[in-house]
Short mmCIF file of C-alpha atoms and ligand atoms in Angstrom, two decimals:
data_model
loop_
_atom_site.label_atom_id
_atom_site.label_comp_id
_atom_site.label_asym_id
_atom_site.label_seq_id
_atom_site.Cartn_x
_atom_site.Cartn_y
_atom_site.Cartn_z
CA MET A 1 -82.01 24.65 86.74
CA LYS A 2 -80.32 26.68 84.08
CA LEU A 3 -83.04 28.06 81.69
CA SER A 4 -82.40 29.55 78.17
CA ALA A 5 -83.76 32.99 77.49
CA GLU A 6 -86.70 31.62 75.70
CA GLU A 7 -87.52 29.34 78.61
CA GLN A 8 -87.24 32.26 81.04
CA ALA A 9 -89.66 34.15 78.83
CA MET A 10 -92.14 31.31 78.99
CA LEU A 11 -91.72 31.19 82.75
CA ALA A 12 -92.40 34.90 82.92
CA GLY A 13 -95.69 34.46 81.11
CA GLU A 14 -94.58 36.22 77.87
CA GLN A 15 -96.19 33.34 75.79
CA GLY A 16 -99.45 33.24 77.77
CA ARG A 17 -100.84 31.79 81.03
CA ALA A 18 -100.95 28.16 79.87
CA THR A 19 -97.29 28.13 78.67
CA GLN A 20 -96.26 29.80 81.95
CA LYS A 21 -98.09 27.05 83.90
CA ALA A 22 -96.48 24.41 81.71
CA MET A 23 -92.97 25.83 82.33
CA GLN A 24 -93.70 25.92 86.11
CA ILE A 25 -94.71 22.24 86.09
CA LEU A 26 -91.47 21.33 84.16
CA LEU A 27 -89.26 23.38 86.45
CA ALA A 28 -90.71 21.81 89.57
CA LEU A 29 -90.24 18.34 87.98
CA GLY A 30 -86.69 19.05 86.93
CA THR A 31 -85.87 20.39 90.39
CA ILE A 32 -87.15 17.28 92.12
CA TYR A 33 -85.14 15.02 89.85
CA GLY A 34 -82.01 17.18 89.84
CA ALA A 35 -82.06 18.12 86.21
CA GLY A 36 -79.47 20.74 85.16
CA HIS A 37 -81.33 22.04 82.11
CA MET A 38 -84.19 21.51 79.70
CA LEU A 39 -84.07 19.47 76.44
CA PRO A 40 -86.01 20.21 73.28
CA VAL A 41 -88.41 17.35 72.42
CA THR A 42 -89.58 16.29 69.02
CA SER A 43 -92.65 14.39 69.94
CA VAL A 44 -95.23 14.03 72.79
CA GLN A 45 -97.72 11.45 73.77
CA ILE A 46 -100.25 12.37 76.46
CA ALA A 47 -101.96 9.88 78.83
CA GLY A 48 -104.79 10.45 81.21
CA VAL A 49 -107.33 10.97 78.36
CA SER A 50 -110.11 8.74 79.55
CA TYR A 51 -112.71 10.68 81.50
CA ASP A 52 -113.03 7.47 83.58
CA ASN A 53 -109.58 8.36 84.96
CA LEU A 54 -109.61 12.14 84.69
CA GLY A 55 -112.96 12.96 86.43
CA ASP A 56 -114.18 16.56 86.52
CA ALA A 57 -111.00 17.89 88.17
CA GLY A 58 -108.93 16.61 85.16
CA LEU A 59 -111.41 18.00 82.68
CA GLN A 60 -111.33 21.40 84.42
CA PHE A 61 -107.42 21.49 84.35
CA LEU A 62 -107.47 20.75 80.62
CA THR A 63 -110.20 23.40 79.94
CA GLU A 64 -108.21 25.96 81.81
CA MET A 65 -105.07 25.24 79.92
CA ALA A 66 -106.94 25.47 76.67
CA ALA A 67 -108.51 28.75 77.76
CA GLY A 68 -105.08 30.07 78.76
CA GLY A 69 -104.01 29.87 75.15
CA GLY A 70 -101.88 26.78 75.22
CA LYS A 71 -100.82 25.43 71.81
CA SER A 72 -98.73 22.40 71.30
CA GLN A 73 -95.25 23.20 69.89
CA VAL A 74 -94.47 19.71 68.61
CA LEU A 75 -96.29 16.67 67.22
CA THR A 76 -98.54 15.53 70.08
CA THR A 77 -100.97 12.55 70.20
CA LEU A 78 -103.15 11.09 72.90
CA ASN A 79 -103.44 7.87 74.76
CA PRO A 80 -106.75 5.84 74.34
CA ALA A 81 -109.88 7.65 75.52
CA GLY A 82 -112.75 6.05 77.46
CA MET A 83 -114.85 5.32 74.32
CA ASP A 84 -114.82 4.93 70.57
CA VAL A 85 -115.50 8.57 69.77
CA GLU A 86 -117.55 7.63 66.60
CA ASN A 87 -119.26 4.52 67.77
CA TRP A 88 -119.66 4.76 71.52
CA GLN A 89 -123.32 3.73 71.62
CA ALA A 90 -122.55 0.33 70.20
CA LEU A 91 -120.17 -0.24 73.21
CA GLY A 92 -122.78 0.61 75.80
CA ILE A 93 -121.24 3.80 76.92
CA SER A 94 -123.68 6.22 78.53
CA PRO A 95 -124.57 9.58 76.89
CA GLU A 96 -123.40 11.38 80.06
CA PHE A 97 -119.92 9.86 79.90
CA ALA A 98 -119.80 10.43 76.17
CA GLU A 99 -120.48 14.12 76.68
CA LYS A 100 -117.74 14.54 79.23
CA GLN A 101 -115.30 12.45 77.11
CA ALA A 102 -116.07 14.71 74.08
CA GLN A 103 -115.24 17.76 76.16
CA VAL A 104 -111.87 16.29 77.14
CA ILE A 105 -110.97 15.61 73.53
CA GLU A 106 -112.27 19.08 72.43
CA ALA A 107 -109.94 20.76 75.02
CA PHE A 108 -106.91 18.93 73.59
CA ALA A 109 -107.92 19.76 70.03
CA ARG A 110 -108.02 23.44 71.03
CA MET A 111 -104.41 23.06 72.17
CA ASN A 112 -103.47 21.77 68.66
CA VAL A 113 -102.97 18.23 70.01
CA VAL A 114 -103.68 15.62 67.25
CA THR A 115 -106.66 13.71 68.69
CA THR A 116 -105.54 10.25 67.61
CA CYS A 117 -106.19 8.31 70.72
CA THR A 118 -103.70 5.33 70.75
CA CYS A 119 -101.11 3.66 72.89
CA THR A 120 -99.21 2.70 69.76
CA PRO A 121 -98.42 6.08 68.27
CA TYR A 122 -95.44 4.50 66.52
CA LEU A 123 -97.98 2.71 64.25
CA THR A 124 -99.91 5.80 63.20
CA GLY A 125 -97.48 8.55 62.33
CA ASN A 126 -95.94 9.61 65.62
CA VAL A 127 -92.71 7.71 65.00
CA PRO A 128 -89.51 8.92 66.58
CA HIS A 129 -86.04 8.32 65.33
CA TYR A 130 -83.09 6.83 67.21
CA GLY A 131 -81.67 9.35 69.68
CA GLU A 132 -84.58 11.86 69.68
CA HIS A 133 -85.79 13.13 72.95
CA LEU A 134 -89.50 12.77 73.58
CA ALA A 135 -92.02 13.23 76.32
CA TRP A 136 -94.32 10.17 76.13
CA ALA A 137 -96.64 8.99 78.89
CA GLU A 138 -98.13 5.55 78.20
CA SER A 139 -95.92 2.97 79.83
CA SER A 140 -95.91 0.33 77.01
CA ALA A 141 -95.23 3.13 74.40
CA VAL A 142 -92.42 4.58 76.58
CA CYS A 143 -90.83 1.16 76.80
CA TYR A 144 -91.23 0.62 73.02
CA ALA A 145 -89.84 4.04 72.16
CA ASN A 146 -86.82 3.73 74.46
CA SER A 147 -85.94 0.08 73.65
CA VAL A 148 -87.09 -0.75 70.18
CA LEU A 149 -86.72 2.63 68.49
CA GLY A 150 -83.73 3.85 70.56
CA ALA A 151 -85.48 7.24 71.38
CA ARG A 152 -85.19 8.80 74.78
CA THR A 153 -88.18 9.36 77.05
CA ASN A 154 -89.12 9.19 80.66
CA ARG A 155 -92.54 7.91 81.64
CA GLU A 156 -94.46 11.25 81.85
CA GLY A 157 -97.61 11.85 83.86
CA GLY A 158 -100.54 13.49 82.08
CA PRO A 159 -99.74 17.09 83.22
CA SER A 160 -95.99 16.85 82.53
CA ALA A 161 -96.59 15.47 79.00
CA LEU A 162 -98.95 18.30 78.34
CA ALA A 163 -96.47 20.78 79.69
CA ALA A 164 -93.88 19.33 77.38
CA ALA A 165 -96.24 19.70 74.43
CA LEU A 166 -96.97 23.35 75.22
CA THR A 167 -93.31 24.31 75.71
CA GLY A 168 -91.48 21.78 73.43
CA ARG A 169 -89.23 21.01 76.40
CA THR A 170 -88.58 18.34 79.02
CA PRO A 171 -86.15 18.38 81.91
CA ALA A 172 -82.88 16.55 81.28
CA TYR A 173 -82.92 13.55 83.73
CA GLY A 174 -83.68 9.78 83.81
CA MET A 175 -83.89 8.06 80.41
CA HIS A 176 -82.56 11.23 78.64
CA LEU A 177 -79.05 10.71 80.09
CA GLU A 178 -76.71 8.13 78.63
CA GLU A 179 -75.50 6.85 82.07
CA ASN A 180 -79.11 5.74 82.91
CA ARG A 181 -79.34 3.55 79.77
CA VAL A 182 -76.64 1.16 80.88
CA PRO A 183 -78.02 -2.38 81.74
CA GLN A 184 -77.39 -3.90 85.13
CA LEU A 185 -78.83 -7.41 84.81
CA THR A 186 -78.32 -10.04 82.15
CA VAL A 187 -81.40 -12.16 81.46
CA GLU A 188 -80.73 -15.45 79.71
CA VAL A 189 -83.91 -16.75 78.19
CA HIS A 190 -83.99 -20.51 77.71
CA ALA A 191 -87.50 -20.77 76.27
CA ASP A 192 -88.96 -20.72 72.72
CA LEU A 193 -91.33 -17.75 72.39
CA CYS A 194 -93.73 -17.36 69.43
CA GLU A 195 -96.94 -15.67 70.30
CA ASN A 196 -97.95 -12.47 72.04
CA ASP A 197 -98.91 -14.32 75.18
CA ASP A 198 -95.50 -15.90 75.30
CA PHE A 199 -93.85 -12.56 75.24
CA GLY A 200 -96.31 -11.08 77.62
CA ALA A 201 -95.55 -13.93 80.05
CA LEU A 202 -91.80 -13.28 79.61
CA GLY A 203 -92.50 -9.59 80.46
CA LYS A 204 -94.21 -10.62 83.69
CA VAL A 205 -91.38 -13.06 84.67
CA ILE A 206 -88.56 -10.49 83.95
CA GLY A 207 -90.56 -7.75 85.67
CA ALA A 208 -90.95 -9.75 88.84
CA HIS A 209 -87.14 -10.36 88.87
CA LEU A 210 -86.44 -6.76 88.34
CA GLN A 211 -88.74 -5.92 91.25
CA SER A 212 -86.62 -8.20 93.53
CA HIS A 213 -83.25 -6.93 92.32
CA THR A 214 -82.78 -3.58 94.19
CA ASN A 215 -80.21 -2.13 91.74
CA ALA A 216 -81.40 -3.54 88.42
CA PHE A 217 -83.68 -1.21 86.38
CA VAL A 218 -82.46 -1.99 82.77
CA PRO A 219 -82.29 -5.70 81.66
CA TYR A 220 -79.98 -6.96 79.00
CA ILE A 221 -81.93 -9.95 77.38
CA ARG A 222 -80.24 -12.72 75.57
CA GLY A 223 -81.57 -15.82 73.80
CA ILE A 224 -84.55 -14.37 71.93
CA LYS A 225 -84.20 -15.82 68.31
CA SER A 226 -86.70 -13.44 66.72
CA ALA A 227 -89.35 -11.01 67.70
CA THR A 228 -92.06 -9.37 65.50
CA LEU A 229 -93.32 -5.79 66.01
CA GLU A 230 -96.40 -7.35 67.54
CA SER A 231 -94.65 -9.56 70.01
CA LEU A 232 -92.40 -6.61 70.97
CA LYS A 233 -95.31 -4.34 71.68
CA SER A 234 -96.85 -7.10 73.85
CA PHE A 235 -93.52 -7.62 75.62
CA CYS A 236 -93.10 -3.86 76.22
CA ALA A 237 -96.60 -3.58 77.70
CA SER A 238 -96.06 -6.47 80.06
CA LEU A 239 -92.53 -5.54 81.21
CA ALA A 240 -93.61 -1.99 81.93
CA THR A 241 -96.63 -3.23 83.90
CA TYR A 242 -95.03 -5.88 86.00
CA GLY A 243 -91.53 -4.45 86.31
CA GLY A 244 -92.10 -0.64 85.93
CA THR A 245 -89.42 -0.82 83.26
CA ALA A 246 -88.93 1.90 80.75
CA LEU A 247 -85.94 0.45 78.82
CA PHE A 248 -84.52 -2.95 77.96
CA HIS A 249 -81.89 -4.12 75.64
CA MET A 250 -82.41 -7.33 73.59
CA GLU A 251 -79.29 -8.80 71.97
CA GLY A 252 -79.54 -8.85 68.20
CA ILE A 253 -82.89 -7.15 68.24
CA THR A 254 -82.84 -3.69 69.85
CA PRO A 255 -80.57 -0.84 68.58
CA GLU A 256 -78.57 -0.07 71.67
CA ALA A 257 -77.93 -3.66 72.76
CA GLY A 258 -74.67 -3.63 70.75
CA LEU A 259 -73.35 -0.67 72.72
CA PHE A 260 -73.16 -2.69 75.92
CA GLY A 261 -71.86 -6.19 76.82
CA PRO A 262 -73.95 -8.46 79.09
CA PRO A 263 -73.68 -7.42 82.75
CA ALA A 264 -71.91 -9.94 85.12
CA ASP A 265 -75.05 -10.15 87.30
CA ALA A 266 -77.19 -12.76 85.50
CA ILE A 267 -80.38 -14.80 85.82
CA ARG A 268 -81.80 -17.56 83.71
CA ILE A 269 -85.50 -17.88 82.62
CA SER A 270 -86.72 -21.42 82.03
CA PRO A 271 -89.73 -22.61 80.01
CA MET A 272 -91.33 -23.63 83.28
CA GLU A 273 -91.32 -20.00 84.59
CA ILE A 274 -93.10 -18.87 81.34
CA GLU A 275 -95.78 -21.52 81.70
CA SER A 276 -96.19 -20.77 85.38
CA ALA A 277 -96.70 -17.00 84.56
CA LYS A 278 -99.38 -17.89 82.02
CA SER A 279 -101.13 -20.08 84.54
CA GLU A 280 -101.20 -17.30 87.08
CA LEU A 281 -102.91 -15.04 84.55
CA SER A 282 -105.58 -17.68 83.78
CA ASN A 283 -107.86 -17.96 86.76
CA GLY A 284 -111.24 -17.97 84.84
CA ASP A 285 -113.18 -20.44 82.89
CA LEU A 286 -112.92 -20.22 79.15
CA VAL A 287 -116.37 -21.58 78.38
CA SER A 288 -118.31 -19.25 80.70
CA ALA A 289 -116.14 -16.10 80.00
CA ASP A 290 -118.41 -13.32 78.82
CA PHE A 291 -115.93 -10.82 77.32
CA VAL A 292 -113.18 -11.20 74.74
CA SER A 293 -110.78 -8.52 73.67
CA LEU A 294 -107.67 -8.22 71.48
CA GLY A 295 -105.68 -5.06 71.17
CA CYS A 296 -103.71 -4.35 74.38
CA PRO A 297 -101.57 -2.58 73.10
CA HIS A 298 -103.64 -1.37 70.12
CA LEU A 299 -103.68 -3.79 67.20
CA SER A 300 -101.61 -3.46 64.03
CA ILE A 301 -103.22 -3.80 60.58
CA LYS A 302 -101.53 -7.21 60.34
CA GLU A 303 -103.32 -8.39 63.43
CA ILE A 304 -106.68 -7.08 62.28
CA ALA A 305 -106.23 -8.82 58.92
CA ARG A 306 -105.74 -12.15 60.81
CA ILE A 307 -108.86 -11.52 62.91
CA ALA A 308 -110.88 -10.96 59.76
CA GLU A 309 -109.51 -14.18 58.19
CA LEU A 310 -110.56 -16.19 61.33
CA LEU A 311 -114.04 -14.57 61.54
CA GLU A 312 -114.94 -14.78 57.79
CA GLY A 313 -118.46 -16.14 57.43
CA LYS A 314 -118.86 -16.91 61.15
CA GLN A 315 -120.77 -15.39 64.16
CA VAL A 316 -119.20 -14.66 67.52
CA VAL A 317 -121.14 -15.84 70.60
CA LYS A 318 -119.44 -13.53 73.07
CA GLU A 319 -118.94 -9.79 73.40
CA PHE A 320 -115.78 -9.23 71.48
CA TRP A 321 -113.90 -5.83 71.31
CA ILE A 322 -111.24 -5.26 68.76
CA THR A 323 -109.31 -2.22 70.08
CA THR A 324 -107.05 -0.14 67.79
CA ALA A 325 -106.14 3.35 66.66
CA ARG A 326 -108.63 5.22 64.47
CA PRO A 327 -106.12 5.46 61.53
CA THR A 328 -105.58 1.72 61.63
CA LYS A 329 -109.32 1.14 61.67
CA GLN A 330 -109.62 3.32 58.61
CA ILE A 331 -107.08 1.12 56.78
CA ALA A 332 -109.11 -1.89 57.90
CA ASP A 333 -112.27 -0.29 56.49
CA ARG A 334 -110.64 0.27 53.12
CA MET A 335 -109.34 -3.31 52.94
CA GLY A 336 -112.73 -4.71 53.78
CA TYR A 337 -111.52 -6.24 57.16
CA SER A 338 -113.88 -4.09 59.07
CA ALA A 339 -116.92 -5.28 57.07
CA THR A 340 -115.93 -8.97 57.63
CA ILE A 341 -115.39 -8.46 61.38
CA GLU A 342 -118.52 -6.44 61.98
CA ALA A 343 -120.67 -9.01 60.02
CA SER A 344 -119.54 -11.58 62.58
CA GLY A 345 -120.94 -9.58 65.40
CA ALA A 346 -117.53 -8.53 66.78
CA LYS A 347 -117.22 -4.75 67.59
CA PHE A 348 -114.46 -2.39 66.85
CA ALA A 349 -113.49 -0.21 69.78
CA ALA A 350 -111.32 2.34 68.09
CA ASP A 351 -109.74 5.15 70.21
CA THR A 352 -110.22 3.17 73.45
CA CYS A 353 -109.43 -0.11 75.05
CA CYS A 354 -110.81 -2.76 77.53
CA VAL A 355 -108.85 -1.15 80.47
CA VAL A 356 -109.71 2.61 80.16
CA ALA A 357 -113.36 2.16 79.02
CA PRO A 358 -115.82 2.38 81.98
CA ILE A 359 -116.91 -1.32 81.88
CA LYS A 360 -116.59 -2.22 85.56
CA GLY A 361 -119.47 -4.46 86.61
CA ARG A 362 -120.57 -5.27 82.99
CA PHE A 363 -118.55 -8.47 82.59
CA THR A 364 -117.15 -11.27 84.81
CA ALA A 365 -114.22 -12.78 82.88
CA LEU A 366 -111.97 -11.60 80.04
CA VAL A 367 -110.29 -13.66 77.39
CA THR A 368 -107.23 -11.93 75.93
CA ASP A 369 -103.66 -12.53 74.62
CA SER A 370 -102.38 -9.64 76.73
CA ALA A 371 -100.59 -10.07 80.06
CA LYS A 372 -101.05 -6.36 80.69
CA ALA A 373 -104.77 -6.50 80.02
CA CYS A 374 -104.99 -9.39 82.51
CA TYR A 375 -103.37 -7.21 85.17
CA TYR A 376 -105.74 -4.29 84.72
CA ALA A 377 -108.86 -6.44 84.12
CA ALA A 378 -108.25 -8.11 87.49
CA GLY A 379 -107.06 -4.99 89.46
CA LYS A 380 -109.26 -2.30 88.04
CA ASN A 381 -112.38 -4.14 86.93
CA HIS A 382 -112.23 -7.22 89.14
CA PHE A 383 -112.76 -9.63 86.13
CA GLN A 384 -111.34 -13.07 86.09
CA THR A 385 -108.93 -13.49 83.23
CA ILE A 386 -107.93 -16.18 80.71
CA LEU A 387 -104.63 -15.67 78.76
CA LYS A 388 -104.55 -17.39 75.36
CA PRO A 389 -102.56 -17.25 72.12
CA PHE A 390 -104.00 -14.74 69.58
CA ASP A 391 -105.88 -17.19 67.27
CA GLU A 392 -107.35 -19.04 70.29
CA VAL A 393 -108.76 -15.78 71.63
CA VAL A 394 -110.67 -15.36 68.36
CA LEU A 395 -111.89 -19.03 68.55
CA ALA A 396 -113.11 -18.28 72.08
CA ALA A 397 -115.27 -15.42 70.82
CA LEU A 398 -116.68 -17.94 68.28
CA GLY A 399 -117.25 -20.59 70.95
CA GLU A 400 -115.09 -23.06 68.95
CA ASN A 401 -113.07 -24.43 71.82
CA PRO A 402 -115.90 -25.19 74.26
CA ARG A 403 -114.31 -28.37 75.71
CA GLU A 404 -111.23 -26.50 76.86
CA SER A 405 -111.31 -24.75 80.20
CA THR A 406 -108.72 -23.34 82.61
CA GLU A 407 -108.51 -24.57 86.14
FE1 F3S B 1 -102.99 0.36 75.43
FE2 F3S B 1 -105.10 0.11 76.96
FE3 F3S B 1 -103.37 -1.78 76.83
S1 F3S B 1 -103.85 1.90 76.71
S2 F3S B 1 -101.40 -0.90 76.39
S3 F3S B 1 -104.69 -1.04 75.17
S4 F3S B 1 -104.29 -0.92 78.67
#
C-alpha cells in the first residue's frame, strides 16, 4: 500500500505505541483486501463493547491501547455495552460483570472516545453526510449509513474500528469504492408494508434471496411507497443480519438509487413471503412469554413517546426492557415519558440491548417487533421468539392480548 508521510510516521511509532499498532492493523487489513491507499475518515463507531462479548482478552487489548497513549482523531462513539451504565442493578446485572464493563468503558474514555453506547449513532449526534468516508462497525448502522445517508463504510471489526479512530484512516476498499456500490439484483416488492415488523420481515426475505444469488451483494429495491426513519432502521438491521448486506438502494427513498437503473436480474417478493417470514420468527407462545423488549435497533424519541402513551396509567405484567441511547433517554426524561414508563413497571435499558446484555438463562421467550432481535434471541440466548407489530408488543407487556397466541 502507498502510505503518506504522516501515515509512515504513524507506522514508525512517531505518534506512540498505540497509534503504531493501529496503523499496523490497518495496513494488514488493506493488504488482505488489496487496498492501494488509506482514506481519511470523518467518523467512527466501535462495536465489541459488551464485556459479555469481549471477555478478559478484549479488555486487556483495550487497556493496553489506552496505556499506549492512543487518542481518537475523529468523532468516535460506541456500540451498546452489556448493561445500562447508570441503572445496571435494576436489570439484574451482577456486580462482577458491572465492574468489568465499567473498565471497558473507562479504557475507551481514556482514548477520547465519546462513550455514548448506541447502535443508532445517527440519532444522537454522530451523523455523517452524503459521500463521507467512515469506519463504522455495527451491522445495522453500517447498512443505514451506506444506504439511507449515502456515506461510505465497510463493516469494521472492533480492532479495525478502534485503529481507524486512533489514526483517522481506513484502507480504501469495499464500500469506499464507487464500483462496489452498483446494484446487481432488482427486488420488486408487491406487498404493503407499514410497521417495523413488516420491514424486518422484508429484510429477512431479501437477505435469504441475496444469500442464494452468488453474485448479488447490493439489491435495488422497488415498490416501497414510503418508509419512516424507524422502519428503515428496522429494515437495515434485518437485511444486514439475514443477508450480510452493507448497502441497498430503494427507489424514491435512498439517495443513490437515482444514480442507477434497475438491474436486469430481478426477483419478486409477494405478501405471502412476508407473512411466512413473520411466522418463522414466531415460534413461542405470546401468553406465556416472559420477556418483552423494544429497541432493536435503539429506539427513537418518537417511538418512546408512543410507548409512554400506551403505558400511561397502566401496569406491565412481564419484564419489559426499553432499549435506547443515553441521550435519547435524557430527552425522554425531560419530556416526562420516562416517568410514565417507569411508573408502569417497564424498565429503561439505556446503553445496552436485549442481545448484548448477559441474560442467557434468565428468560424463555421474547416478544419483540425486531426480526434481528429474534435471530439473536434464538441463536445466542436460546429463547423462543414472538414477532409482533410495535403497539402489540407493548400490549403483550400489559397482558392485554391474552387470548392471542402463536402456534
Ligand atoms: Fe442494536 Fe443490539 Fe439490535 S446492538 S441493532 S439493539 S442487537
